[in-house]
Structures are given as C-alpha cells and as structure tokens.
PDB file of C-alpha atoms in Angstrom:
ATOM      1  CA  MET A  14     -34.404  20.873 -88.248  1.00 59.00           C
ATOM      2  CA  ILE A  15     -31.258  19.119 -88.235  1.00 68.00           C
ATOM      3  CA  THR A  16     -27.885  19.953 -90.360  1.00 72.00           C
ATOM      4  CA  GLY A  17     -24.924  17.886 -90.569  1.00 75.00           C
ATOM      5  CA  PHE A  18     -23.326  20.681 -88.513  1.00 81.00           C
ATOM      6  CA  GLN A  19     -20.940  19.530 -85.856  1.00 83.00           C
ATOM      7  CA  ALA A  20     -21.029  15.484 -86.685  1.00 88.00           C
ATOM      8  CA  VAL A  21     -17.529  14.160 -86.297  1.00 91.00           C
ATOM      9  CA  LEU A  22     -15.755  11.512 -88.131  1.00 92.00           C
ATOM     10  CA  THR A  23     -12.941   9.652 -85.794  1.00 93.00           C
ATOM     11  CA  ALA A  24     -10.657   6.219 -85.916  1.00 92.00           C
ATOM     12  CA  ASP A  25      -8.025   4.848 -84.169  1.00 92.00           C
ATOM     13  CA  ASP A  26      -5.122   4.950 -85.977  1.00 90.00           C
ATOM     14  CA  GLY A  27      -3.293   7.908 -84.194  1.00 88.00           C
ATOM     15  CA  GLY A  28      -4.341  10.068 -87.443  1.00 88.00           C
ATOM     16  CA  ASN A  29      -1.839   8.898 -89.400  1.00 86.00           C
ATOM     17  CA  GLY A  30      -3.317   5.635 -90.948  1.00 85.00           C
ATOM     18  CA  GLY A  31      -1.044   3.513 -88.784  1.00 81.00           C
ATOM     19  CA  ALA A  32      -1.502   1.025 -86.195  1.00 79.00           C
ATOM     20  CA  THR A  33      -4.804  -0.100 -84.736  1.00 81.00           C
ATOM     21  CA  GLY A  34      -5.410   0.708 -81.234  1.00 81.00           C
ATOM     22  CA  GLY A  35      -3.784   4.256 -81.248  1.00 82.00           C
ATOM     23  CA  THR A  36      -5.020   7.538 -80.077  1.00 87.00           C
ATOM     24  CA  SER A  37      -8.794   8.574 -81.168  1.00 90.00           C
ATOM     25  CA  THR A  38      -8.317  10.910 -83.926  1.00 92.00           C
ATOM     26  CA  LYS A  39     -11.041  13.198 -85.969  1.00 93.00           C
ATOM     27  CA  PHE A  40     -10.942  13.134 -89.537  1.00 92.00           C
ATOM     28  CA  ASP A  41     -10.115  16.860 -90.700  1.00 92.00           C
ATOM     29  CA  GLY A  42     -12.411  18.419 -93.298  1.00 91.00           C
ATOM     30  CA  VAL A  43     -15.247  15.802 -93.432  1.00 92.00           C
ATOM     31  CA  THR A  44     -18.003  17.409 -95.435  1.00 91.00           C
ATOM     32  CA  THR A  45     -20.487  14.145 -95.577  1.00 91.00           C
ATOM     33  CA  PHE A  46     -20.583  11.174 -93.888  1.00 89.00           C
ATOM     34  CA  SER A  47     -23.467   8.274 -93.351  1.00 88.00           C
ATOM     35  CA  LEU A  48     -24.502   6.168 -90.610  1.00 87.00           C
ATOM     36  CA  PRO A  49     -24.008   2.419 -91.760  1.00 87.00           C
ATOM     37  CA  SER A  50     -26.999   0.886 -93.471  1.00 88.00           C
ATOM     38  CA  LEU A  51     -28.900  -1.823 -92.062  1.00 89.00           C
ATOM     39  CA  GLU A  52     -30.588  -4.636 -94.365  1.00 91.00           C
ATOM     40  CA  ALA A  53     -32.717  -7.309 -92.384  1.00 91.00           C
ATOM     41  CA  GLY A  54     -31.805 -10.695 -94.587  1.00 90.00           C
ATOM     42  CA  THR A  55     -34.243 -12.485 -96.051  1.00 92.00           C
ATOM     43  CA  PHE A  56     -34.630 -16.046 -97.757  1.00 91.00           C
ATOM     44  CA  ASP A  57     -37.207 -17.123-100.255  1.00 90.00           C
ATOM     45  CA  ALA A  58     -39.462 -19.886 -98.735  1.00 88.00           C
ATOM     46  CA  THR A  59     -41.615 -20.350-101.643  1.00 87.00           C
ATOM     47  CA  GLU A  60     -43.143 -23.536-101.901  1.00 86.00           C
ATOM     48  CA  LEU A  61     -43.944 -25.608-105.574  1.00 86.00           C
ATOM     49  CA  ALA A  62     -47.591 -26.399-104.383  1.00 84.00           C
ATOM     50  CA  GLN A  63     -48.452 -23.432-102.493  1.00 83.00           C
ATOM     51  CA  ASP A  64     -51.533 -22.654-101.229  1.00 84.00           C
ATOM     52  CA  ASP A  65     -53.045 -19.622-100.588  1.00 80.00           C
ATOM     53  CA  GLY A  66     -54.277 -21.054 -97.105  1.00 79.00           C
ATOM     54  CA  GLY A  67     -57.847 -20.138 -97.518  1.00 80.00           C
ATOM     55  CA  GLY A  68     -60.680 -22.958 -96.764  1.00 74.00           C
ATOM     56  CA  THR A  69     -60.435 -24.519-100.357  1.00 77.00           C
ATOM     57  CA  PRO A  70     -57.089 -25.027-101.485  1.00 78.00           C
ATOM     58  CA  ALA A  71     -56.043 -22.440-103.987  1.00 83.00           C
ATOM     59  CA  PRO A  72     -52.531 -21.606-105.689  1.00 83.00           C
ATOM     60  CA  ASP A  73     -51.038 -18.967-104.397  1.00 82.00           C
ATOM     61  CA  PRO A  74     -48.927 -17.004-106.889  1.00 82.00           C
ATOM     62  CA  PHE A  75     -46.985 -14.862-104.111  1.00 82.00           C
ATOM     63  CA  GLU A  76     -43.633 -15.518-102.942  1.00 84.00           C
ATOM     64  CA  ARG A  77     -42.915 -15.808 -99.756  1.00 86.00           C
ATOM     65  CA  GLU A  78     -39.979 -13.944 -97.982  1.00 89.00           C
ATOM     66  CA  HIS A  79     -38.688 -15.055 -94.308  1.00 90.00           C
ATOM     67  CA  PRO A  80     -35.959 -13.362 -92.215  1.00 91.00           C
ATOM     68  CA  THR A  81     -32.372 -15.101 -92.040  1.00 91.00           C
ATOM     69  CA  GLY A  82     -31.999 -13.072 -88.487  1.00 89.00           C
ATOM     70  CA  LEU A  83     -29.022 -11.849 -90.540  1.00 91.00           C
ATOM     71  CA  ILE A  84     -28.358  -8.130 -90.346  1.00 90.00           C
ATOM     72  CA  LYS A  85     -26.437  -7.300 -93.165  1.00 89.00           C
ATOM     73  CA  ILE A  86     -24.195  -3.693 -92.262  1.00 88.00           C
ATOM     74  CA  GLY A  87     -24.018  -1.883 -95.866  1.00 81.00           C
ATOM     75  CA  LYS A  88     -20.861   0.679 -96.400  1.00 87.00           C
ATOM     76  CA  THR A  89     -20.606   3.816 -95.257  1.00 89.00           C
ATOM     77  CA  PRO A  90     -20.053   6.640 -98.114  1.00 92.00           C
ATOM     78  CA  CYS A  91     -17.994   9.758 -97.060  1.00 93.00           C
ATOM     79  CA  GLU A  92     -16.349  12.129 -98.576  1.00 95.00           C
ATOM     80  CA  MET A  93     -13.169  15.000 -97.168  1.00 95.00           C
ATOM     81  CA  LYS A  94     -11.374  18.019 -97.956  1.00 95.00           C
ATOM     82  CA  TYR A  95      -8.202  16.928 -99.959  1.00 95.00           C
ATOM     83  CA  THR A  96      -5.167  17.498 -98.368  1.00 94.00           C
ATOM     84  CA  LYS A  97      -2.347  15.448 -98.687  1.00 95.00           C
ATOM     85  CA  ALA A  98      -2.245  14.071 -94.950  1.00 93.00           C
ATOM     86  CA  ASN A  99      -5.913  13.571 -95.666  1.00 94.00           C
ATOM     87  CA  TYR A 100      -5.384  11.633 -98.546  1.00 95.00           C
ATOM     88  CA  GLN A 101      -2.180   9.720 -96.898  1.00 93.00           C
ATOM     89  CA  ARG A 102      -4.344   8.386 -93.897  1.00 93.00           C
ATOM     90  CA  LEU A 103      -6.908   7.149 -95.880  1.00 93.00           C
ATOM     91  CA  VAL A 104      -4.544   5.021 -98.260  1.00 92.00           C
ATOM     92  CA  GLY A 105      -2.720   3.551 -95.190  1.00 88.00           C
ATOM     93  CA  LEU A 106      -6.384   3.060 -93.835  1.00 89.00           C
ATOM     94  CA  LEU A 107      -6.984   0.948 -96.683  1.00 87.00           C
ATOM     95  CA  LYS A 108      -4.166  -1.105 -97.036  1.00 72.00           C
ATOM     96  CA  LYS A 109      -4.565  -2.140 -93.394  1.00 70.00           C
ATOM     97  CA  GLY A 110      -7.984  -3.366 -93.915  1.00 61.00           C
ATOM     98  CA  ALA A 111      -7.037  -5.114 -97.106  1.00 60.00           C
ATOM     99  CA  ALA A 112      -4.677  -6.799 -94.508  1.00 60.00           C
ATOM    100  CA  GLY A 113      -7.854  -7.563 -92.206  1.00 63.00           C
ATOM    101  CA  ALA A 114      -7.383  -5.154 -89.902  1.00 73.00           C
ATOM    102  CA  GLU A 115     -10.077  -3.210 -87.652  1.00 84.00           C
ATOM    103  CA  TYR A 116      -9.979   0.103 -86.786  1.00 91.00           C
ATOM    104  CA  THR A 117     -12.799   1.603 -84.402  1.00 92.00           C
ATOM    105  CA  PHE A 118     -14.617   4.135 -85.792  1.00 92.00           C
ATOM    106  CA  LEU A 119     -16.584   6.871 -84.105  1.00 92.00           C
ATOM    107  CA  LEU A 120     -19.671   8.270 -85.902  1.00 91.00           C
ATOM    108  CA  THR A 121     -21.356  11.392 -84.044  1.00 90.00           C
ATOM    109  CA  SER A 122     -24.054  12.812 -84.926  1.00 87.00           C
ATOM    110  CA  PRO A 123     -25.147  16.833 -84.640  1.00 85.00           C
ATOM    111  CA  ASP A 124     -27.624  17.181 -81.453  1.00 78.00           C
ATOM    112  CA  ASP A 125     -30.732  16.624 -82.554  1.00 73.00           C
ATOM    113  CA  GLN A 126     -32.165  19.335 -80.523  1.00 72.00           C
ATOM    114  CA  THR A 127     -35.542  17.302 -79.430  1.00 73.00           C
ATOM    115  CA  ALA A 128     -34.750  17.223 -75.883  1.00 67.00           C
ATOM    116  CA  GLY A 129     -33.418  20.683 -74.819  1.00 70.00           C
ATOM    117  CA  THR A 130     -30.062  19.125 -73.762  1.00 73.00           C
ATOM    118  CA  ALA A 131     -27.435  17.843 -76.266  1.00 73.00           C
ATOM    119  CA  THR A 132     -28.677  14.668 -77.651  1.00 80.00           C
ATOM    120  CA  LYS A 133     -26.192  13.295 -79.740  1.00 86.00           C
ATOM    121  CA  LEU A 134     -25.990   9.751 -81.275  1.00 88.00           C
ATOM    122  CA  THR A 135     -22.958   8.077 -81.358  1.00 91.00           C
ATOM    123  CA  VAL A 136     -21.976   4.994 -83.664  1.00 91.00           C
ATOM    124  CA  THR A 137     -19.252   2.716 -82.755  1.00 92.00           C
ATOM    125  CA  ALA A 138     -18.108  -0.013 -85.756  1.00 91.00           C
ATOM    126  CA  LYS A 139     -15.237  -1.523 -86.345  1.00 90.00           C
ATOM    127  CA  GLY A 140     -14.009  -1.868 -89.716  1.00 89.00           C
ATOM    128  CA  PHE A 141     -11.612  -0.361 -92.198  1.00 89.00           C
ATOM    129  CA  VAL A 142     -11.384   1.930 -95.327  1.00 90.00           C
ATOM    130  CA  SER A 143     -12.261  -0.387 -98.155  1.00 90.00           C
ATOM    131  CA  LYS A 144     -12.527   2.359-100.753  1.00 93.00           C
ATOM    132  CA  VAL A 145     -10.777   5.817-101.909  1.00 95.00           C
ATOM    133  CA  ASP A 146     -12.161   6.951-104.919  1.00 95.00           C
ATOM    134  CA  ALA A 147     -10.943   9.158-107.746  1.00 95.00           C
ATOM    135  CA  VAL A 148      -9.745  12.264-106.529  1.00 95.00           C
ATOM    136  CA  LYS A 149     -10.666  15.422-109.079  1.00 94.00           C
ATOM    137  CA  PHE A 150      -8.462  18.034-109.594  1.00 95.00           C
ATOM    138  CA  GLU A 151     -11.118  21.040-111.285  1.00 93.00           C
ATOM    139  CA  LYS A 152     -10.623  24.493-112.080  1.00 93.00           C
ATOM    140  CA  GLY A 153     -12.765  26.697-109.962  1.00 92.00           C
ATOM    141  CA  ASN A 154     -14.020  23.995-107.540  1.00 92.00           C
ATOM    142  CA  PRO A 155     -13.010  22.454-104.509  1.00 93.00           C
ATOM    143  CA  VAL A 156     -11.177  19.217-104.262  1.00 95.00           C
ATOM    144  CA  SER A 157     -12.719  16.319-102.207  1.00 95.00           C
ATOM    145  CA  ILE A 158     -11.942  12.792-101.489  1.00 96.00           C
ATOM    146  CA  PRO A 159     -14.367  10.410-101.645  1.00 96.00           C
ATOM    147  CA  PHE A 160     -14.162   7.442 -99.763  1.00 95.00           C
ATOM    148  CA  GLU A 161     -16.436   4.275 -98.683  1.00 94.00           C
ATOM    149  CA  MET A 162     -15.644   2.480 -94.867  1.00 91.00           C
ATOM    150  CA  THR A 163     -16.833  -1.251 -94.345  1.00 90.00           C
ATOM    151  CA  THR A 164     -18.184  -1.917 -90.726  1.00 88.00           C
ATOM    152  CA  ARG A 165     -16.956  -5.743 -90.284  1.00 86.00           C
ATOM    153  CA  LYS A 166     -18.908  -6.377 -86.672  1.00 86.00           C
ATOM    154  CA  GLN A 167     -22.398  -5.248 -84.824  1.00 89.00           C
ATOM    155  CA  PRO A 168     -22.011  -1.396 -84.479  1.00 91.00           C
ATOM    156  CA  THR A 169     -23.044  -0.409 -80.888  1.00 92.00           C
ATOM    157  CA  TYR A 170     -25.411   3.088 -80.540  1.00 91.00           C
ATOM    158  CA  ALA A 171     -25.351   5.229 -77.620  1.00 89.00           C
TER     159      ALA A 171
END
C-alpha cells in the first residue's frame, strides 16, 4: 500500500518566487499534488459515405477517431498549508508564469515499496503556477492554499 507520505514538490525559484534557475527549493506544507495528467489527442476521421468494411458495402454509423500524435499535458492540482511565505511564493510564481517564464518543478513520489529498495518516481516538468485559488479562513478548520501548475514541455520520468 502506498500513501502520499514523503512525497516532495520543489521549484527552482530560490524559495521566494524569484527568477528561474535559482536554488531548487522544496515547498513547505504541501498536503496534495498530482502528477501531470497526459491525454493522447485525437481527431474525427469519419467519412460522409463511410462503409463498415464488410464484404458488401453497408453504412458504418460509428465515428472513427485517429491519434494526432500529440499528447496534451494537463494542469496539476496542488494544495499546501497556508503561511504568508507560501502564499507570497505562489503569487510570485504566478506573476512570472504570466510573463512566459518557465520554472523547473520536481515532483517526487513516495517509495512504492515493490522492489525492497527505495523506488521513487521523479517527474521533472518545466512550467509555471497558473492559478492560485481562493484561500478560505474558516473557524475550526486548517487553512490551505489550493493552486495549479501548468506544464509547458514534455516531462521526464526517472
């Protein structure tokens, strides 16, 4: 059984939302993140007079999907505990992303415990923080910052 315990998320912003290429710094208080979703793109290749391919011509009413050869990388939802430093760092990363900067994000999974030795998956993705969602301060509940990362290039998996 794998739990998310010991999963780590870092960005090369020096820990303050600063310039790209800084020190790769862990996000403090991360409670949730996902690996980027991947989706194979398709296009509709249905023909107007489409035949079912049998021996005698008969209409085929089913759509035909073909791959485009492109893979869409989805947004990566994340959440972390609220601190002023965490919030300011995310806002800094969001502003830089809008200007087209790319940060290197490292997402490290926990040990999957199948090989008897540490077997962690590390995903390296270039992208930016594309959304810092509303932070809700509610009596009796811990405060968290929901945010999203957008990957701009093909991630590497190691």
